[in-house]
PDB file of C-alpha atoms in Angstrom:
ATOM      1  CA  MET S 222      17.870   9.182  -8.465  1.00 52.00           C
ATOM      2  CA  SER S 223      18.417   5.489  -9.100  1.00 50.00           C
ATOM      3  CA  ALA S 224      17.230   2.801  -6.740  1.00 54.00           C
ATOM      4  CA  ARG S 225      19.943   0.564  -5.467  1.00 57.00           C
ATOM      5  CA  LEU S 226      19.230  -2.993  -4.294  1.00 48.00           C
ATOM      6  CA  PRO S 227      20.491  -3.970  -0.872  1.00 53.00           C
ATOM      7  CA  SER S 228      23.415  -6.458  -0.990  1.00 51.00           C
ATOM      8  CA  TRP S 229      21.298  -9.291   0.465  1.00 45.00           C
ATOM      9  CA  ALA S 230      18.863  -9.033  -2.466  1.00 45.00           C
ATOM     10  CA  TRP S 231      21.690  -9.486  -4.964  1.00 41.00           C
ATOM     11  CA  VAL S 232      23.014 -12.601  -3.143  1.00 40.00           C
ATOM     12  CA  SER S 233      19.478 -13.949  -2.778  1.00 47.00           C
ATOM     13  CA  GLY S 234      18.929 -13.564  -6.526  1.00 47.00           C
ATOM     14  CA  LEU S 235      22.102 -15.509  -7.281  1.00 42.00           C
ATOM     15  CA  THR S 236      21.044 -18.275  -4.902  1.00 43.00           C
ATOM     16  CA  VAL S 237      17.619 -18.592  -6.507  1.00 42.00           C
ATOM     17  CA  GLY S 238      19.236 -18.685  -9.948  1.00 43.00           C
ATOM     18  CA  ALA S 239      21.709 -21.371  -8.892  1.00 42.00           C
ATOM     19  CA  ILE S 240      18.954 -23.509  -7.375  1.00 45.00           C
ATOM     20  CA  ALA S 241      16.880 -23.173 -10.529  1.00 41.00           C
ATOM     21  CA  ALA S 242      19.841 -24.259 -12.667  1.00 40.00           C
ATOM     22  CA  VAL S 243      20.446 -27.323 -10.471  1.00 37.00           C
ATOM     23  CA  VAL S 244      16.773 -28.302 -10.644  1.00 38.00           C
ATOM     24  CA  VAL S 245      16.771 -28.015 -14.450  1.00 37.00           C
ATOM     25  CA  LEU S 246      19.963 -30.087 -14.771  1.00 38.00           C
ATOM     26  CA  ALA S 247      18.705 -32.712 -12.323  1.00 38.00           C
ATOM     27  CA  THR S 248      15.411 -32.993 -14.204  1.00 36.00           C
ATOM     28  CA  GLN S 249      17.231 -33.424 -17.499  1.00 38.00           C
ATOM     29  CA  ALA S 250      19.550 -36.056 -15.997  1.00 37.00           C
ATOM     30  CA  ASP S 251      16.585 -37.875 -14.461  1.00 38.00           C
ATOM     31  CA  ARG S 252      14.774 -37.995 -17.795  1.00 36.00           C
ATOM     32  CA  GLY S 253      17.849 -39.510 -19.427  1.00 38.00           C
ATOM     33  CA  ALA S 254      18.259 -42.156 -16.725  1.00 35.00           C
ATOM     34  CA  HIS S 255      15.072 -44.103 -17.441  1.00 33.00           C
ATOM     35  CA  PRO S 256      15.024 -45.267 -21.057  1.00 33.00           C
ATOM     36  CA  VAL S 257      14.320 -48.914 -21.882  1.00 37.00           C
ATOM     37  CA  ALA S 258      17.996 -49.767 -21.304  1.00 36.00           C
ATOM     38  CA  THR S 259      18.660 -47.907 -18.081  1.00 35.00           C
ATOM     39  CA  ALA S 260      21.912 -46.229 -17.174  1.00 32.00           C
ATOM     40  CA  ALA S 261      21.935 -47.241 -13.499  1.00 35.00           C
ATOM     41  CA  ARG S 262      25.129 -48.783 -12.189  1.00 33.00           C
ATOM     42  CA  PRO S 263      25.730 -51.013  -9.171  1.00 33.00           C
ATOM     43  CA  SER S 264      26.844 -49.326  -5.974  1.00 34.00           C
ATOM     44  CA  ALA S 265      30.483 -48.976  -5.035  1.00 32.00           C
ATOM     45  CA  SER S 266      30.061 -52.066  -2.862  1.00 33.00           C
ATOM     46  CA  ALA S 267      29.481 -54.275  -5.895  1.00 36.00           C
ATOM     47  CA  SER S 268      32.094 -56.952  -6.018  1.00 37.00           C
ATOM     48  CA  THR S 269      34.403 -57.463  -8.931  1.00 37.00           C
ATOM     49  CA  GLY S 270      36.398 -60.413 -10.125  1.00 38.00           C
ATOM     50  CA  ALA S 271      35.091 -63.714 -11.417  1.00 42.00           C
ATOM     51  CA  HIS S 272      31.458 -62.578 -11.463  1.00 44.00           C
ATOM     52  CA  PRO S 273      31.072 -60.142 -14.400  1.00 48.00           C
ATOM     53  CA  LYS S 274      28.873 -57.083 -14.088  1.00 51.00           C
ATOM     54  CA  PRO S 275      25.757 -56.941 -16.250  1.00 49.00           C
ATOM     55  CA  THR S 276      26.263 -54.691 -19.224  1.00 49.00           C
ATOM     56  CA  ARG S 277      24.071 -51.948 -20.629  1.00 51.00           C
ATOM     57  CA  SER S 278      23.763 -51.241 -24.298  1.00 48.00           C
ATOM     58  CA  ALA S 279      22.709 -48.033 -26.005  1.00 52.00           C
ATOM     59  CA  ALA S 280      20.217 -49.865 -28.213  1.00 65.00           C
ATOM     60  CA  PRO S 281      17.884 -52.206 -26.331  1.00 72.00           C
ATOM     61  CA  ALA S 282      18.019 -55.860 -27.322  1.00 88.00           C
ATOM     62  CA  ALA S 283      14.969 -57.139 -29.173  1.00 95.00           C
ATOM     63  CA  VAL S 284      12.520 -59.362 -27.315  1.00 97.00           C
ATOM     64  CA  PRO S 285      13.227 -62.980 -28.380  1.00 97.00           C
ATOM     65  CA  GLU S 286      10.792 -64.172 -31.049  1.00 93.00           C
ATOM     66  CA  ASP S 287      10.012 -67.436 -29.245  1.00 93.00           C
ATOM     67  CA  SER S 288       8.979 -65.699 -26.005  1.00 97.00           C
ATOM     68  CA  GLY S 289       5.206 -65.791 -26.424  1.00 97.00           C
ATOM     69  CA  THR S 290       2.762 -62.903 -26.567  1.00 97.00           C
ATOM     70  CA  GLY S 291       1.019 -60.548 -24.189  1.00 97.00           C
ATOM     71  CA  ARG S 292       2.135 -59.059 -20.873  1.00 98.00           C
ATOM     72  CA  ARG S 293       5.067 -61.055 -19.539  1.00 98.00           C
ATOM     73  CA  ILE S 294       8.563 -61.173 -18.104  1.00 98.00           C
ATOM     74  CA  VAL S 295      11.005 -62.745 -20.548  1.00 98.00           C
ATOM     75  CA  TYR S 296      14.258 -64.266 -19.260  1.00 98.00           C
ATOM     76  CA  SER S 297      16.924 -65.331 -21.770  1.00 98.00           C
ATOM     77  CA  LEU S 298      19.364 -67.845 -20.283  1.00 98.00           C
ATOM     78  CA  GLY S 299      21.958 -67.326 -23.031  1.00 97.00           C
ATOM     79  CA  GLN S 300      21.825 -63.532 -23.006  1.00 97.00           C
ATOM     80  CA  LYS S 301      21.443 -63.295 -19.203  1.00 96.00           C
ATOM     81  CA  ARG S 302      18.811 -60.652 -19.918  1.00 98.00           C
ATOM     82  CA  LEU S 303      15.259 -59.815 -18.843  1.00 98.00           C
ATOM     83  CA  TRP S 304      12.529 -57.944 -20.688  1.00 98.00           C
ATOM     84  CA  LEU S 305       9.391 -56.487 -19.141  1.00 98.00           C
ATOM     85  CA  VAL S 306       6.882 -56.764 -21.988  1.00 98.00           C
ATOM     86  CA  ASP S 307       3.485 -55.035 -21.920  1.00 97.00           C
ATOM     87  CA  ALA S 308       0.161 -56.343 -23.283  1.00 97.00           C
ATOM     88  CA  SER S 309       0.892 -54.862 -26.742  1.00 97.00           C
ATOM     89  CA  ASP S 310       4.139 -56.932 -26.918  1.00 96.00           C
ATOM     90  CA  ALA S 311       6.331 -53.833 -26.530  1.00 96.00           C
ATOM     91  CA  ALA S 312       9.385 -54.096 -24.278  1.00 97.00           C
ATOM     92  CA  ARG S 313       9.008 -51.509 -21.519  1.00 96.00           C
ATOM     93  CA  ARG S 314      12.417 -52.235 -20.014  1.00 97.00           C
ATOM     94  CA  THR S 315      15.293 -54.620 -20.643  1.00 97.00           C
ATOM     95  CA  PHE S 316      18.431 -55.275 -18.624  1.00 97.00           C
ATOM     96  CA  THR S 317      21.090 -57.900 -18.015  1.00 95.00           C
ATOM     97  CA  VAL S 318      21.180 -59.996 -14.850  1.00 96.00           C
ATOM     98  CA  TRP S 319      23.485 -62.146 -12.726  1.00 93.00           C
ATOM     99  CA  PRO S 320      22.097 -65.721 -12.679  1.00 94.00           C
ATOM    100  CA  GLY S 321      22.554 -68.164  -9.794  1.00 92.00           C
ATOM    101  CA  THR S 322      24.237 -71.566 -10.077  1.00 92.00           C
ATOM    102  CA  VAL S 323      21.052 -73.413 -11.152  1.00 95.00           C
ATOM    103  CA  SER S 324      18.971 -72.271 -14.130  1.00 96.00           C
ATOM    104  CA  PRO S 325      15.288 -72.857 -14.778  1.00 98.00           C
ATOM    105  CA  ASP S 326      14.385 -74.982 -17.773  1.00 98.00           C
ATOM    106  CA  PRO S 327      13.033 -73.093 -20.794  1.00 98.00           C
ATOM    107  CA  GLY S 328       9.258 -72.813 -20.606  1.00 98.00           C
ATOM    108  CA  THR S 329       6.381 -70.772 -19.262  1.00 98.00           C
ATOM    109  CA  TYR S 330       5.974 -70.054 -15.545  1.00 98.00           C
ATOM    110  CA  THR S 331       3.944 -67.624 -13.453  1.00 98.00           C
ATOM    111  CA  VAL S 332       4.903 -65.382 -10.563  1.00 98.00           C
ATOM    112  CA  SER S 333       3.708 -67.378  -7.558  1.00 98.00           C
ATOM    113  CA  LEU S 334       5.019 -65.462  -4.555  1.00 98.00           C
ATOM    114  CA  ARG S 335       6.591 -62.096  -3.730  1.00 98.00           C
ATOM    115  CA  ARG S 336       8.614 -61.050  -0.689  1.00 98.00           C
ATOM    116  CA  ASP S 337       9.615 -57.468   0.148  1.00 97.00           C
ATOM    117  CA  ALA S 338      12.947 -58.364   1.731  1.00 97.00           C
ATOM    118  CA  ILE S 339      14.667 -61.536   2.990  1.00 97.00           C
ATOM    119  CA  THR S 340      18.120 -63.073   3.288  1.00 94.00           C
ATOM    120  CA  GLY S 341      18.995 -65.113   0.194  1.00 89.00           C
ATOM    121  CA  SER S 342      20.281 -68.683   0.323  1.00 83.00           C
ATOM    122  CA  ASP S 343      23.771 -67.213  -0.194  1.00 82.00           C
ATOM    123  CA  GLY S 344      23.476 -65.077   2.964  1.00 84.00           C
ATOM    124  CA  VAL S 345      23.013 -61.779   1.089  1.00 89.00           C
ATOM    125  CA  LYS S 346      20.172 -59.475   2.193  1.00 94.00           C
ATOM    126  CA  ILE S 347      17.887 -59.062  -0.814  1.00 96.00           C
ATOM    127  CA  GLU S 348      14.683 -57.214  -1.695  1.00 97.00           C
ATOM    128  CA  HIS S 349      11.983 -57.264  -4.367  1.00 98.00           C
ATOM    129  CA  VAL S 350      11.984 -61.073  -4.449  1.00 98.00           C
ATOM    130  CA  VAL S 351       9.714 -62.406  -7.209  1.00 98.00           C
ATOM    131  CA  TYR S 352       9.397 -66.227  -7.195  1.00 98.00           C
ATOM    132  CA  PHE S 353       8.348 -68.031 -10.362  1.00 98.00           C
ATOM    133  CA  GLY S 354       9.424 -71.694 -10.271  1.00 98.00           C
ATOM    134  CA  ALA S 355      11.505 -74.496  -8.797  1.00 97.00           C
ATOM    135  CA  LYS S 356      13.646 -77.426  -9.931  1.00 96.00           C
ATOM    136  CA  SER S 357      15.243 -80.178  -7.837  1.00 93.00           C
ATOM    137  CA  GLY S 358      14.460 -78.331  -4.615  1.00 94.00           C
ATOM    138  CA  VAL S 359      15.909 -75.009  -5.831  1.00 95.00           C
ATOM    139  CA  ASN S 360      13.511 -72.034  -6.005  1.00 96.00           C
ATOM    140  CA  PHE S 361      13.868 -69.549  -8.843  1.00 98.00           C
ATOM    141  CA  ALA S 362      13.355 -65.884  -8.056  1.00 98.00           C
ATOM    142  CA  PHE S 363      14.345 -62.483  -9.368  1.00 98.00           C
ATOM    143  CA  SER S 364      15.773 -60.074  -6.772  1.00 97.00           C
ATOM    144  CA  ASN S 365      18.325 -57.391  -6.041  1.00 96.00           C
ATOM    145  CA  ALA S 366      20.753 -57.052  -3.137  1.00 95.00           C
ATOM    146  CA  LEU S 367      19.775 -54.371  -0.629  1.00 93.00           C
ATOM    147  CA  ASP S 368      23.192 -52.741  -0.975  1.00 90.00           C
ATOM    148  CA  GLY S 369      23.149 -52.971  -4.789  1.00 85.00           C
ATOM    149  CA  SER S 370      26.015 -55.468  -4.942  1.00 83.00           C
ATOM    150  CA  SER S 371      26.077 -58.824  -6.660  1.00 76.00           C
ATOM    151  CA  PRO S 372      28.680 -61.138  -5.202  1.00 71.00           C
ATOM    152  CA  PRO S 373      29.567 -64.270  -7.144  1.00 76.00           C
ATOM    153  CA  PRO S 374      27.404 -67.280  -6.253  1.00 73.00           C
ATOM    154  CA  ALA S 375      28.668 -69.140  -3.178  1.00 70.00           C
ATOM    155  CA  ALA S 376      30.903 -72.108  -3.985  1.00 73.00           C
ATOM    156  CA  ASN S 377      29.234 -75.516  -3.734  1.00 82.00           C
ATOM    157  CA  VAL S 378      25.791 -73.996  -3.050  1.00 86.00           C
ATOM    158  CA  GLN S 379      22.872 -74.412  -5.428  1.00 90.00           C
ATOM    159  CA  THR S 380      21.179 -71.044  -5.870  1.00 92.00           C
ATOM    160  CA  GLY S 381      18.284 -70.119  -8.131  1.00 94.00           C
ATOM    161  CA  GLY S 382      18.374 -66.395  -7.433  1.00 94.00           C
ATOM    162  CA  ILE S 383      18.631 -64.161 -10.486  1.00 95.00           C
ATOM    163  CA  ARG S 384      20.051 -60.844  -9.313  1.00 95.00           C
ATOM    164  CA  MET S 385      19.873 -57.457 -10.933  1.00 96.00           C
ATOM    165  CA  HIS S 386      20.716 -53.815 -10.334  1.00 94.00           C
ATOM    166  CA  LYS S 387      18.662 -52.109  -7.641  1.00 95.00           C
ATOM    167  CA  ALA S 388      16.738 -49.868 -10.089  1.00 96.00           C
ATOM    168  CA  ASP S 389      15.934 -52.866 -12.287  1.00 97.00           C
ATOM    169  CA  GLY S 390      14.759 -54.807  -9.216  1.00 97.00           C
ATOM    170  CA  THR S 391      12.384 -51.977  -8.354  1.00 97.00           C
ATOM    171  CA  ALA S 392      11.008 -51.940 -11.919  1.00 98.00           C
ATOM    172  CA  LEU S 393      10.549 -55.723 -11.927  1.00 98.00           C
ATOM    173  CA  TRP S 394       8.825 -55.581  -8.511  1.00 98.00           C
ATOM    174  CA  THR S 395       6.343 -53.027  -9.850  1.00 98.00           C
ATOM    175  CA  PHE S 396       5.738 -54.997 -13.058  1.00 98.00           C
ATOM    176  CA  GLY S 397       5.794 -58.594 -11.753  1.00 98.00           C
ATOM    177  CA  SER S 398       2.645 -58.972  -9.693  1.00 97.00           C
ATOM    178  CA  THR S 399       1.408 -62.421  -8.651  1.00 97.00           C
ATOM    179  CA  ALA S 400       0.216 -64.462 -11.664  1.00 98.00           C
ATOM    180  CA  THR S 401       2.348 -62.468 -14.148  1.00 98.00           C
ATOM    181  CA  LYS S 402       3.582 -64.796 -16.884  1.00 98.00           C
ATOM    182  CA  VAL S 403       7.346 -65.531 -16.972  1.00 98.00           C
ATOM    183  CA  ARG S 404       8.759 -66.984 -20.192  1.00 98.00           C
ATOM    184  CA  VAL S 405      12.244 -68.542 -19.979  1.00 98.00           C
ATOM    185  CA  VAL S 406      14.007 -68.994 -23.326  1.00 98.00           C
ATOM    186  CA  GLU S 407      17.418 -70.295 -24.348  1.00 97.00           C
TER     187      GLU S 407
END
């Protein structure tokens, strides 16, 4: 006499198998989403048009040679790119950014102030605000919009905000504690 499983046991087994498959696939996708050049994209609310979206490359860009040594944030004005560099001079993460209308001069700065969330000078709600300098009354800070968007800078307004994707903003917030060195290069 053979034992027969009740029908609920068969359905339950399929459900457990399906859940296990989803967990495995999600774990694999998650592992692939956090290399040095991340694959995160702005939310659907990100604006398009005159303000180009930062791009991601398969191979991470090399840290500029003239960016100093040691643990630091490197910001390239020409490449519109940031690197989070550890104490051994290895880039832990790199990503492109949307600069404001005013750029900091090349040089060495330090993170002086951090704010969890505020409204930017352009009226956009932002988070992970990491201040590092000022010029002609304009403060320079890295941040990301709460909704993940990056509208073009407001016309006729001087802004020093350097915006990034939400995931990159979170990584910078974790890395860029007060007194972290910031090196701005051409």
